[in-house]
Amino acid sequence: MEKNMLKKYSIYLVILITGMALGYIFSDSKQDNAIKEDIVVANKEVNWSCSMHPQINAKEKGSCPLCGMDLTIASQKDGELEAHQFKMTKNALALANVETTIIGLGNLNSNTILLSGEITTNEKTNAIQTTLFDGRIEKLVVNYVGQYVKKGQLVGYIYSPELYAAQDKLLTSVTYKDTHKKLYNAARNTLGLWKMTDEQIDAMIASGTPMMRFPIYADVSGTVTEIIAAEGNWYKQGDSLYKVANLYTVWAVFDAYENQLPFLKIGQNITITSNAFKGEELKSKIAFIEPVLNVNSRTVAVRVTLNNKKQHFKPGMFLQGKINIPQDGNKILTTPKSTVLWTGKRSIVYVKPNPKESVFEMREVILGNVLGDSYIVLDGLIPGDEVVTNGAFTIDAAAQLQGKKSMMSNSLSQSNVRGLNDESGKLVFNANLQSELPNVISTYIELKDFLVATDSNKSMGKAKELMSILLRVNESVLDKETKQCIVAVRTISEKISKTMDIKEQRKQFKGLSKNMVAIAEKLSKLDQPIYVQYCPMADNNKGATWLSFSDEVFNPYYGDKMLHCGSVTKTIQ
């Protein structure tokens, strides 16, 4: 029994010693980690973050405000990234099957534009049958849509007290027509003005009784498209009874968006298809492009006139139009459709800024027309950008988990830039840029004024001055997007400063203004309002913007040729 007791206590002693040893090891390891942590903090300024909430970024050690976990030193490699960039592991990329491609400029060669539209009546052949005098509709012979009416056909009967009185007056004048011929002729002509035929008048005189129900005859031929009148109702002279259209020709009306208009012109070939005639294609030409934009749909009507003698096309039928765009030597930037994620009004892509690292960032892009399997890129990307073509949703999910800018965040979220945003999301520049900013804006607007005055020599000088001001800006404190705009303004200013050609200066001024507008829209605490103005006719009807201190329009793209062409589209305050 003593042996068993001794064995039992021996086991307890071994467990106790083992526990003390492990405690010492872990305590020593924790102490070593704390020492290492202190060494890192002492030797270099570090950021503290939460492993569960990477968006938390603090200068001092503490607890996560979201989950209460102890903050740890952020990875030094991650610290070298831009605030809106994030990194993914190779395993994560492999599991998501992420693929990228480098985009570039290409020829606009044999691409197509697809337009949706519908058949409408040819408004040139539309007509309305009206009443010639006040009266009550006693009967309508034409009483349903689709009924074909020939000119001169009986379409209904009307009772008119006015017409009845005129007939009675004529019957009275018949008794003294030999002695008062002028009065008789006047009474007869009155009925003729109301389109009573001589045969009807003679028949009425022969009967000696006025007509109670006067027949209505069709003025034009066509197919009834709308019934307006109803039996028993009272109508005044000129009121509409029904509408007709000649459907031997119809219109195919397509909706074209603003960014498609530069590719369209009158006389251009268009191939028309319809679900009603699958497999059949109709070749035609654009007959008319509406000059006014629909402000609600942001589209312009493009019209094609179609021969419809066989009555194949019915008003209201949906159509699809395909227009081939021939090669014209222009280079355009496109991105595959698979790169784009749509979120409400925004469209975004994910870019890999460094081909050697698995680092990504989100970009908002402005897209143009669909060309085959790609979109035309109007803004947001440049040739040489490497974009994610497969796995973009997985990349976006990773961005959300790491608290980075994603499709779920606002376009001007605070993760966009490194400490340069105020509470409204607008940029608050450092002292260096804040001191130079008034000079940048005022010098740009002086350059605009010289273009308005068509003074190429002074425009060159102001462009050179603008370039020199921007050279003094410290770009290291700017976020990537603003830095790109500043560099673009400086580059374009240099181009303007090297040419006396006013047309070339105005051409370059469009790109300059585009970047200046982007900068101005991010500003806060302005001393005076800045007006964004737009001319739809600039750059061969592609449109262009500019900034002004005045809400009165003075066009820098045309000068005195079209001095006040344009309008204020936005006020920045």
XYZ file of C-alpha atoms in Angstrom, residues 440-450 452 509 512-514 516-518 520-521 523 526-535 544-557 563-573:
57
model
C -3.318 77.053 -59.672
C -7.043 77.797 -60.043
C -6.669 81.490 -60.920
C -3.854 80.845 -63.421
C -5.933 78.126 -65.097
C -8.920 80.483 -65.402
C -6.687 83.240 -66.809
C -5.523 80.711 -69.412
C -9.190 79.985 -70.156
C -9.899 83.702 -70.603
C -7.059 84.066 -73.133
C -11.887 82.919 -75.032
C -7.381 72.478 -73.052
C -6.494 70.009 -68.996
C -9.997 71.053 -67.904
C -11.094 67.475 -67.328
C -8.881 70.447 -63.205
C -12.577 69.665 -62.727
C -11.629 66.369 -61.020
C -11.849 71.065 -57.975
C -14.669 68.612 -57.183
C -11.834 70.597 -52.704
C -13.312 77.389 -51.008
C -13.211 81.194 -50.775
C -15.636 81.570 -53.707
C -17.825 79.280 -55.827
C -16.363 77.651 -58.922
C -18.725 76.918 -61.818
C -18.350 73.827 -63.988
C -19.529 74.735 -67.507
C -20.146 72.493 -70.501
C -20.344 72.972 -74.282
C -16.080 69.500 -73.239
C -16.074 71.140 -69.805
C -14.167 73.987 -68.156
C -14.070 75.910 -64.870
C -15.034 79.533 -64.302
C -15.394 81.984 -61.412
C -18.464 83.450 -63.158
C -21.773 81.728 -63.887
C -21.945 83.608 -67.198
C -20.746 81.403 -70.051
C -17.735 82.475 -72.131
C -16.725 79.580 -74.378
C -12.933 78.928 -74.540
C -13.299 76.345 -77.319
C -19.068 82.998 -77.289
C -22.015 82.004 -75.100
C -22.498 78.409 -76.272
C -22.775 76.207 -73.180
C -24.321 76.073 -69.726
C -23.463 75.688 -66.043
C -23.708 72.025 -65.037
C -22.430 72.221 -61.464
C -21.426 74.699 -58.768
C -18.523 73.801 -56.459
C -18.581 75.678 -53.157
